[in-house]
PDB file of C-alpha atoms in Angstrom:
ATOM      1  CA  MET A   1       8.335  22.196 -14.397  1.00  0.00           C
ATOM      2  CA  ASN A   2       6.757  20.700 -17.607  1.00  0.00           C
ATOM      3  CA  MET A   3       3.521  19.884 -15.959  1.00  0.00           C
ATOM      4  CA  ASP A   4       2.299  17.779 -19.309  1.00  0.00           C
ATOM      5  CA  LEU A   5       5.002  15.484 -18.176  1.00  0.00           C
ATOM      6  CA  LEU A   6       2.613  14.727 -15.274  1.00  0.00           C
ATOM      7  CA  GLU A   7      -1.064  12.866 -14.983  1.00  0.00           C
ATOM      8  CA  VAL A   8      -3.549  12.486 -11.704  1.00  0.00           C
ATOM      9  CA  ILE A   9      -4.356   8.845 -10.579  1.00  0.00           C
ATOM     10  CA  GLU A  10      -5.883  10.040  -7.232  1.00  0.00           C
ATOM     11  CA  THR A  11      -7.734  12.498  -5.986  1.00  0.00           C
ATOM     12  CA  GLU A  12      -9.275  13.949  -2.978  1.00  0.00           C
ATOM     13  CA  GLN A  13      -9.913  16.875  -1.410  1.00  0.00           C
ATOM     14  CA  VAL A  14     -11.886  18.963   1.446  1.00  0.00           C
ATOM     15  CA  PRO A  15     -12.493  22.641   1.585  1.00  0.00           C
ATOM     16  CA  GLY A  16      -9.284  24.528   1.332  1.00  0.00           C
ATOM     17  CA  ALA A  17      -6.882  21.617   0.846  1.00  0.00           C
ATOM     18  CA  LYS A  18      -6.744  19.503  -2.579  1.00  0.00           C
ATOM     19  CA  PHE A  19      -4.725  16.124  -2.622  1.00  0.00           C
ATOM     20  CA  GLU A  20      -3.422  14.698  -5.501  1.00  0.00           C
ATOM     21  CA  VAL A  21      -1.280  11.419  -6.378  1.00  0.00           C
ATOM     22  CA  VAL A  22       0.602  12.383  -9.493  1.00  0.00           C
ATOM     23  CA  GLN A  23       3.086  10.245 -11.376  1.00  0.00           C
ATOM     24  CA  TYR A  24       5.189  10.778 -14.374  1.00  0.00           C
ATOM     25  CA  LYS A  25       3.986   9.309 -17.627  1.00  0.00           C
ATOM     26  CA  HIS A  26       7.597   8.414 -18.472  1.00  0.00           C
ATOM     27  CA  LEU A  27      11.000   9.158 -17.302  1.00  0.00           C
ATOM     28  CA  LYS A  28      13.820  10.642 -19.927  1.00  0.00           C
ATOM     29  CA  GLY A  29      16.758   8.483 -18.365  1.00  0.00           C
ATOM     30  CA  SER A  30      20.253   9.154 -17.652  1.00  0.00           C
ATOM     31  CA  ASP A  31      23.701   9.555 -18.887  1.00  0.00           C
ATOM     32  CA  ASP A  32      24.551   7.142 -16.432  1.00  0.00           C
ATOM     33  CA  LEU A  33      23.815   3.249 -18.200  1.00  0.00           C
ATOM     34  CA  TYR A  34      22.815   1.355 -15.076  1.00  0.00           C
ATOM     35  CA  VAL A  35      20.524   4.013 -14.268  1.00  0.00           C
ATOM     36  CA  ALA A  36      19.257   4.170 -18.407  1.00  0.00           C
ATOM     37  CA  GLU A  37      18.524   0.313 -17.971  1.00  0.00           C
ATOM     38  CA  LYS A  38      16.702   0.473 -14.552  1.00  0.00           C
ATOM     39  CA  VAL A  39      14.449   3.333 -16.282  1.00  0.00           C
ATOM     40  CA  PHE A  40      14.039   1.314 -19.211  1.00  0.00           C
ATOM     41  CA  PHE A  41      12.479  -1.745 -17.113  1.00  0.00           C
ATOM     42  CA  ALA A  42      10.827   0.178 -14.841  1.00  0.00           C
ATOM     43  CA  LYS A  43       8.941   1.518 -18.148  1.00  0.00           C
ATOM     44  CA  GLN A  44       8.479  -1.764 -19.547  1.00  0.00           C
ATOM     45  CA  ALA A  45       6.869  -2.908 -16.259  1.00  0.00           C
ATOM     46  CA  GLU A  46       4.659   0.300 -16.101  1.00  0.00           C
ATOM     47  CA  VAL A  47       6.432   1.288 -12.584  1.00  0.00           C
ATOM     48  CA  HIS A  48       6.127   4.918 -12.033  1.00  0.00           C
ATOM     49  CA  LEU A  49       7.487   7.557 -10.258  1.00  0.00           C
ATOM     50  CA  LYS A  50       5.074   9.351  -8.252  1.00  0.00           C
ATOM     51  CA  MET A  51       4.407  12.244  -6.025  1.00  0.00           C
ATOM     52  CA  ILE A  52       1.757  13.810  -3.877  1.00  0.00           C
ATOM     53  CA  ARG A  53       0.796  17.401  -4.632  1.00  0.00           C
ATOM     54  CA  ILE A  54      -1.212  19.521  -2.311  1.00  0.00           C
ATOM     55  CA  THR A  55      -2.947  22.786  -3.044  1.00  0.00           C
ATOM     56  CA  LEU A  56      -4.089  24.693  -0.574  1.00  0.00           C
ATOM     57  CA  GLU A  57      -5.818  28.080   0.005  1.00  0.00           C
ATOM     58  CA  LYS A  58      -5.882  29.631   3.051  1.00  0.00           C
ATOM     59  CA  SER A  59      -5.467  26.393   4.754  1.00  0.00           C
ATOM     60  CA  GLU A  60      -2.903  24.134   6.511  1.00  0.00           C
ATOM     61  CA  ILE A  61      -1.829  20.480   6.480  1.00  0.00           C
ATOM     62  CA  LEU A  62       0.415  17.966   8.481  1.00  0.00           C
ATOM     63  CA  ILE A  63       3.386  15.752   6.851  1.00  0.00           C
ATOM     64  CA  GLU A  64       5.989  13.594   8.349  1.00  0.00           C
ATOM     65  CA  PRO A  65       9.193  15.778   8.739  1.00  0.00           C
ATOM     66  CA  GLY A  66      11.685  15.193   5.463  1.00  0.00           C
ATOM     67  CA  ALA A  67       8.640  14.337   3.458  1.00  0.00           C
ATOM     68  CA  LEU A  68       8.419  17.795   1.762  1.00  0.00           C
ATOM     69  CA  TYR A  69      10.030  18.456  -1.562  1.00  0.00           C
ATOM     70  CA  PHE A  70       9.217  21.609  -2.703  1.00  0.00           C
ATOM     71  CA  MET A  71       6.454  24.304  -2.983  1.00  0.00           C
ATOM     72  CA  LYS A  72       5.553  27.432  -4.350  1.00  0.00           C
ATOM     73  CA  GLY A  73       3.141  30.317  -2.958  1.00  0.00           C
ATOM     74  CA  TYR A  74       2.640  31.880   0.151  1.00  0.00           C
ATOM     75  CA  PHE A  75       3.464  29.607   3.311  1.00  0.00           C
ATOM     76  CA  GLN A  76       4.489  29.258   6.935  1.00  0.00           C
ATOM     77  CA  LEU A  77       6.451  26.025   7.971  1.00  0.00           C
ATOM     78  CA  GLU A  78       6.655  24.928  11.328  1.00  0.00           C
ATOM     79  CA  SER A  79       7.351  22.345  13.541  1.00  0.00           C
ATOM     80  CA  ASN A  80       5.350  21.024  16.570  1.00  0.00           C
ATOM     81  CA  SER A  81       5.282  17.805  18.425  1.00  0.00           C
ATOM     82  CA  GLN A  82       1.582  17.544  19.031  1.00  0.00           C
ATOM     83  CA  GLY A  83       2.262  17.557  22.564  1.00  0.00           C
ATOM     84  CA  LEU A  84       5.592  16.048  24.132  1.00  0.00           C
ATOM     85  CA  SER A  85       3.907  13.075  25.481  1.00  0.00           C
ATOM     86  CA  LYS A  86       1.600  11.933  22.736  1.00  0.00           C
ATOM     87  CA  GLY A  87       4.773  12.888  20.425  1.00  0.00           C
ATOM     88  CA  LEU A  88       6.768  10.352  22.566  1.00  0.00           C
ATOM     89  CA  MET A  89       4.063   7.673  22.529  1.00  0.00           C
ATOM     90  CA  ARG A  90       3.687   8.103  18.687  1.00  0.00           C
ATOM     91  CA  LYS A  91       7.649   7.769  18.418  1.00  0.00           C
ATOM     92  CA  PHE A  92       8.273   4.746  20.696  1.00  0.00           C
ATOM     93  CA  THR A  93       4.893   2.839  19.826  1.00  0.00           C
ATOM     94  CA  THR A  94       4.187   3.138  16.317  1.00  0.00           C
ATOM     95  CA  GLY A  95       7.462   3.989  14.760  1.00  0.00           C
ATOM     96  CA  GLU A  96       6.067   7.405  13.455  1.00  0.00           C
ATOM     97  CA  THR A  97       8.220  10.402  14.202  1.00  0.00           C
ATOM     98  CA  LEU A  98       8.051  12.545  16.852  1.00  0.00           C
ATOM     99  CA  PHE A  99       7.632  15.775  15.456  1.00  0.00           C
ATOM    100  CA  GLN A 100       5.496  16.729  12.737  1.00  0.00           C
ATOM    101  CA  SER A 101       5.381  19.725  10.167  1.00  0.00           C
ATOM    102  CA  ARG A 102       2.405  21.799   9.472  1.00  0.00           C
ATOM    103  CA  ILE A 103       2.387  24.183   6.497  1.00  0.00           C
ATOM    104  CA  LYS A 104      -0.094  26.909   6.450  1.00  0.00           C
ATOM    105  CA  GLY A 105      -0.914  29.293   3.523  1.00  0.00           C
ATOM    106  CA  THR A 106      -2.081  29.267   0.063  1.00  0.00           C
ATOM    107  CA  GLY A 107      -0.161  27.431  -3.064  1.00  0.00           C
ATOM    108  CA  GLU A 108       0.841  23.959  -4.433  1.00  0.00           C
ATOM    109  CA  ILE A 109       3.232  21.744  -1.943  1.00  0.00           C
ATOM    110  CA  TYR A 110       4.800  18.688  -3.490  1.00  0.00           C
ATOM    111  CA  LEU A 111       6.086  15.862  -1.206  1.00  0.00           C
ATOM    112  CA  GLU A 112       8.933  13.510  -1.942  1.00  0.00           C
ATOM    113  CA  PRO A 113       8.953  11.518  -5.227  1.00  0.00           C
ATOM    114  CA  THR A 114       9.229   7.785  -4.580  1.00  0.00           C
ATOM    115  CA  PHE A 115       8.697   4.816  -7.370  1.00  0.00           C
ATOM    116  CA  GLY A 116       5.862   3.374  -4.478  1.00  0.00           C
ATOM    117  CA  HIS A 117       2.401   3.793  -3.960  1.00  0.00           C
ATOM    118  CA  TYR A 118      -0.097   5.964  -1.744  1.00  0.00           C
ATOM    119  CA  SER A 119      -3.737   5.980  -0.927  1.00  0.00           C
ATOM    120  CA  LEU A 120      -6.293   8.734  -0.087  1.00  0.00           C
ATOM    121  CA  PHE A 121      -8.845   8.294   2.343  1.00  0.00           C
ATOM    122  CA  ASN A 122     -11.623  10.805   3.012  1.00  0.00           C
ATOM    123  CA  ILE A 123     -12.768  10.364   6.730  1.00  0.00           C
ATOM    124  CA  ASP A 124     -15.967  11.528   7.765  1.00  0.00           C
ATOM    125  CA  ASP A 125     -16.143  12.066  11.890  1.00  0.00           C
ATOM    126  CA  ASP A 126     -14.456   8.926  12.387  1.00  0.00           C
ATOM    127  CA  ALA A 127     -11.544   7.049  12.991  1.00  0.00           C
ATOM    128  CA  LEU A 128      -8.841   4.806  10.553  1.00  0.00           C
ATOM    129  CA  ILE A 129      -6.548   2.505  12.694  1.00  0.00           C
ATOM    130  CA  VAL A 130      -3.830   1.784  10.047  1.00  0.00           C
ATOM    131  CA  ASP A 131      -0.266   0.454   9.598  1.00  0.00           C
ATOM    132  CA  LYS A 132       2.607   1.584  11.704  1.00  0.00           C
ATOM    133  CA  GLY A 133       4.543   3.472   9.484  1.00  0.00           C
ATOM    134  CA  ALA A 134       1.761   4.209   7.016  1.00  0.00           C
ATOM    135  CA  PHE A 135       0.904   7.914   7.986  1.00  0.00           C
ATOM    136  CA  TYR A 136       2.381  10.530   5.452  1.00  0.00           C
ATOM    137  CA  CYS A 137       0.331  13.702   5.561  1.00  0.00           C
ATOM    138  CA  ALA A 138      -3.350  14.571   6.446  1.00  0.00           C
ATOM    139  CA  SER A 139      -5.429  17.900   6.490  1.00  0.00           C
ATOM    140  CA  ALA A 140      -6.027  19.955   8.884  1.00  0.00           C
ATOM    141  CA  GLY A 141      -9.021  18.734  11.469  1.00  0.00           C
ATOM    142  CA  LEU A 142      -7.371  14.911  11.437  1.00  0.00           C
ATOM    143  CA  ASP A 143      -5.453  13.892  14.729  1.00  0.00           C
ATOM    144  CA  VAL A 144      -2.629  11.403  14.306  1.00  0.00           C
ATOM    145  CA  SER A 145      -1.908   9.525  17.582  1.00  0.00           C
ATOM    146  CA  ALA A 146      -1.063   6.021  18.932  1.00  0.00           C
ATOM    147  CA  LYS A 147      -3.932   3.278  19.299  1.00  0.00           C
ATOM    148  CA  MET A 148      -3.309   0.398  21.666  1.00  0.00           C
ATOM    149  CA  GLN A 149      -4.664  -3.111  20.618  1.00  0.00           C
ATOM    150  CA  GLY A 150      -8.141  -3.780  22.403  1.00  0.00           C
ATOM    151  CA  ASN A 151      -7.330  -7.537  23.638  1.00  0.00           C
ATOM    152  CA  VAL A 152      -4.355  -9.406  24.668  1.00  0.00           C
ATOM    153  CA  SER A 153      -4.591 -11.854  21.779  1.00  0.00           C
ATOM    154  CA  SER A 154      -4.235  -9.043  18.860  1.00  0.00           C
ATOM    155  CA  ALA A 155      -1.391  -7.578  20.627  1.00  0.00           C
ATOM    156  CA  LEU A 156       0.525 -10.917  21.266  1.00  0.00           C
ATOM    157  CA  PHE A 157      -0.154 -12.928  18.507  1.00  0.00           C
ATOM    158  CA  GLY A 158      -2.175 -10.687  15.429  1.00  0.00           C
ATOM    159  CA  GLY A 159       1.268  -9.464  13.765  1.00  0.00           C
ATOM    160  CA  GLU A 160       0.329  -5.798  14.458  1.00  0.00           C
ATOM    161  CA  GLY A 161       2.191  -5.206  17.552  1.00  0.00           C
ATOM    162  CA  LEU A 162       0.922  -4.196  20.588  1.00  0.00           C
ATOM    163  CA  PHE A 163       0.243  -0.396  18.806  1.00  0.00           C
ATOM    164  CA  GLN A 164      -1.202   0.698  15.976  1.00  0.00           C
ATOM    165  CA  THR A 165      -1.215   4.272  14.464  1.00  0.00           C
ATOM    166  CA  GLN A 166      -4.706   6.311  14.576  1.00  0.00           C
ATOM    167  CA  VAL A 167      -6.324   9.064  12.412  1.00  0.00           C
ATOM    168  CA  LYS A 168      -9.198  10.732  13.720  1.00  0.00           C
ATOM    169  CA  GLY A 169     -11.238  13.635  12.689  1.00  0.00           C
ATOM    170  CA  SER A 170     -12.819  14.916   9.416  1.00  0.00           C
ATOM    171  CA  GLY A 171     -10.501  15.402   6.542  1.00  0.00           C
ATOM    172  CA  VAL A 172      -8.505  13.415   3.809  1.00  0.00           C
ATOM    173  CA  VAL A 173      -5.215  11.519   4.969  1.00  0.00           C
ATOM    174  CA  VAL A 174      -2.605  10.239   2.468  1.00  0.00           C
ATOM    175  CA  LEU A 175      -0.924   6.822   3.436  1.00  0.00           C
ATOM    176  CA  ALA A 176       1.954   5.079   2.088  1.00  0.00           C
ATOM    177  CA  SER A 177       0.303   1.981   0.527  1.00  0.00           C
ATOM    178  CA  PRO A 178       1.967  -1.592  -0.126  1.00  0.00           C
ATOM    179  CA  VAL A 179       0.622  -2.207  -3.326  1.00  0.00           C
ATOM    180  CA  PRO A 180      -1.236   0.414  -5.778  1.00  0.00           C
ATOM    181  CA  THR A 181      -4.783   1.512  -4.615  1.00  0.00           C
ATOM    182  CA  ASP A 182      -6.473  -0.410  -7.145  1.00  0.00           C
ATOM    183  CA  GLU A 183      -5.492  -3.764  -5.516  1.00  0.00           C
ATOM    184  CA  LEU A 184      -6.633  -2.893  -2.128  1.00  0.00           C
ATOM    185  CA  LEU A 185      -9.697  -4.809  -1.391  1.00  0.00           C
ATOM    186  CA  MET A 186     -12.485  -2.904   0.514  1.00  0.00           C
ATOM    187  CA  TYR A 187     -15.041  -5.363   2.622  1.00  0.00           C
ATOM    188  CA  GLU A 188     -17.861  -3.596   4.363  1.00  0.00           C
ATOM    189  CA  LEU A 189     -19.108  -5.627   7.375  1.00  0.00           C
ATOM    190  CA  ALA A 190     -22.190  -5.525   8.956  1.00  0.00           C
ATOM    191  CA  SER A 191     -22.302  -5.841  12.835  1.00  0.00           C
ATOM    192  CA  GLY A 192     -21.086  -9.185  14.178  1.00  0.00           C
ATOM    193  CA  GLU A 193     -19.990 -10.250  10.375  1.00  0.00           C
ATOM    194  CA  LYS A 194     -16.359 -11.323  10.424  1.00  0.00           C
ATOM    195  CA  LEU A 195     -13.640 -11.090   7.890  1.00  0.00           C
ATOM    196  CA  SER A 196     -10.486 -13.937   8.732  1.00  0.00           C
ATOM    197  CA  VAL A 197      -7.305 -12.848   6.872  1.00  0.00           C
ATOM    198  CA  ASP A 198      -4.045 -15.759   7.296  1.00  0.00           C
ATOM    199  CA  GLY A 199      -1.594 -13.158   7.157  1.00  0.00           C
ATOM    200  CA  SER A 200      -0.508  -9.519   7.942  1.00  0.00           C
ATOM    201  CA  PHE A 201      -1.978  -8.152   4.773  1.00  0.00           C
ATOM    202  CA  ALA A 202      -4.754  -6.143   6.560  1.00  0.00           C
ATOM    203  CA  PHE A 203      -3.762  -2.373   5.368  1.00  0.00           C
ATOM    204  CA  ALA A 204      -6.544  -0.294   7.611  1.00  0.00           C
ATOM    205  CA  ARG A 205      -9.906  -0.354   9.265  1.00  0.00           C
ATOM    206  CA  THR A 206     -12.528   1.976  10.731  1.00  0.00           C
ATOM    207  CA  SER A 207     -12.638   2.323  14.558  1.00  0.00           C
ATOM    208  CA  GLY A 208     -15.661   0.401  14.796  1.00  0.00           C
ATOM    209  CA  VAL A 209     -14.129  -2.994  13.685  1.00  0.00           C
ATOM    210  CA  GLU A 210     -12.702  -5.066  16.368  1.00  0.00           C
ATOM    211  CA  PHE A 211      -9.214  -6.990  15.215  1.00  0.00           C
ATOM    212  CA  ARG A 212      -8.068 -10.107  17.094  1.00  0.00           C
ATOM    213  CA  ALA A 213      -5.965 -13.345  16.469  1.00  0.00           C
ATOM    214  CA  GLU A 214      -8.123 -16.585  16.595  1.00  0.00           C
ATOM    215  CA  LYS A 215      -7.555 -20.109  16.058  1.00  0.00           C
ATOM    216  CA  SER A 216      -8.465 -21.156  12.695  1.00  0.00           C
ATOM    217  CA  GLY A 217      -9.676 -24.620  13.740  1.00  0.00           C
ATOM    218  CA  LYS A 218     -11.738 -25.314  16.924  1.00  0.00           C
ATOM    219  CA  SER A 219      -8.700 -26.449  19.175  1.00  0.00           C
ATOM    220  CA  LEU A 220      -4.923 -25.309  18.926  1.00  0.00           C
ATOM    221  CA  LEU A 221      -4.418 -29.033  17.307  1.00  0.00           C
ATOM    222  CA  GLN A 222      -6.863 -28.433  14.766  1.00  0.00           C
ATOM    223  CA  SER A 223      -5.045 -24.930  13.816  1.00  0.00           C
ATOM    224  CA  ALA A 224      -1.384 -26.620  13.681  1.00  0.00           C
ATOM    225  CA  THR A 225      -2.495 -29.636  11.387  1.00  0.00           C
ATOM    226  CA  SER A 226      -4.653 -27.425   8.800  1.00  0.00           C
ATOM    227  CA  GLY A 227      -1.807 -25.085   8.159  1.00  0.00           C
ATOM    228  CA  GLU A 228      -3.391 -22.147   8.668  1.00  0.00           C
ATOM    229  CA  GLY A 229      -2.385 -21.546  12.416  1.00  0.00           C
ATOM    230  CA  LEU A 230      -3.808 -17.893  13.652  1.00  0.00           C
ATOM    231  CA  LEU A 231      -6.375 -16.120  11.472  1.00  0.00           C
ATOM    232  CA  GLN A 232      -6.267 -12.163  12.081  1.00  0.00           C
ATOM    233  CA  THR A 233     -10.012 -11.585  12.131  1.00  0.00           C
ATOM    234  CA  PHE A 234     -11.853  -8.217  12.185  1.00  0.00           C
ATOM    235  CA  THR A 235     -15.586  -8.370  13.330  1.00  0.00           C
ATOM    236  CA  GLY A 236     -18.149  -5.098  12.101  1.00  0.00           C
ATOM    237  CA  PRO A 237     -19.870  -3.060  11.769  1.00  0.00           C
ATOM    238  CA  GLY A 238     -17.485  -1.123   9.993  1.00  0.00           C
ATOM    239  CA  VAL A 239     -15.109  -1.238   6.578  1.00  0.00           C
ATOM    240  CA  VAL A 240     -11.512  -2.979   6.473  1.00  0.00           C
ATOM    241  CA  TRP A 241      -8.943  -2.683   3.485  1.00  0.00           C
ATOM    242  CA  ILE A 242      -6.707  -5.534   2.591  1.00  0.00           C
ATOM    243  CA  ALA A 243      -3.735  -5.561   0.304  1.00  0.00           C
ATOM    244  CA  PRO A 244      -3.885  -9.401  -0.911  1.00  0.00           C
ATOM    245  CA  THR A 245      -1.029  -8.519  -3.409  1.00  0.00           C
ATOM    246  CA  GLU A 246       1.476  -7.586  -0.841  1.00  0.00           C
ATOM    247  CA  GLU A 247       2.690 -11.418   0.336  1.00  0.00           C
ATOM    248  CA  VAL A 248       3.211 -12.283  -3.265  1.00  0.00           C
ATOM    249  CA  TYR A 249       5.434  -8.997  -3.917  1.00  0.00           C
ATOM    250  CA  LYS A 250       7.589  -9.611  -0.356  1.00  0.00           C
ATOM    251  CA  ARG A 251       7.873 -13.610  -1.931  1.00  0.00           C
ATOM    252  CA  LEU A 252       8.828 -12.186  -5.052  1.00  0.00           C
ATOM    253  CA  ALA A 253      11.423  -9.602  -3.945  1.00  0.00           C
ATOM    254  CA  MET A 254      12.966 -12.133  -1.618  1.00  0.00           C
ATOM    255  CA  LEU A 255      13.629 -14.637  -4.212  1.00  0.00           C
ATOM    256  CA  GLY A 256      15.164 -11.539  -6.287  1.00  0.00           C
ATOM    257  CA  SER A 257      17.323 -10.867  -3.473  1.00  0.00           C
ATOM    258  CA  ARG A 258      18.505 -14.566  -3.353  1.00  0.00           C
ATOM    259  CA  LEU A 259      19.418 -14.283  -7.094  1.00  0.00           C
ATOM    260  CA  THR A 260      21.557 -11.298  -6.924  1.00  0.00           C
TER     261      THR A 260
END
């Protein structure tokens, strides 16, 4: 493999494991004219094909089944449900798969390439609550489970459903992000400080942040006439990551589907 074709755009590591988002600098194209046209426009728009590369040194990782692309080294691959009851809970409440794959050993691991985006988070004895289906892989020492919303308003009107995915412990987790990492905005909230979002583009939050749906006005009538309706409200202490450009990309994608 010609490593000169790849460049590293983000890195996080813990003892025994280094996680990198690598991307192809450019694609050479295809003998299929349709594919070649798409590759040309992707290059013009600076859209890159990306992979997660993990370097292990006598350590282990947890990945979603089907994510493995190839690996080189001395590895043991096994699947487990992390406990049947916990696995079933995750499967039916967050959309994550029932079984997960664990890779142990030393060497390099590459996960499936995509034109999508990844974000790396280094968690230090804390918990991160993320969008359903966002979990991709994690280092040893992290536990992935379903987290029930803390109140009725957030479950019924918050736009996130009754359960989200919780990643708890210490280590690095890789999440599939709806936008490039540098388009995510991070807000550190003091105790009692609020962040209100009109839409479902909050991506992740630390466990100390309270989430609920609140009226934008003092009454339901005011909320209706203001055009804002219910807001996703996050109250500190803790950190919240939001993806403001996500809704714009969704609207552009819907417009494109109507034109084709």
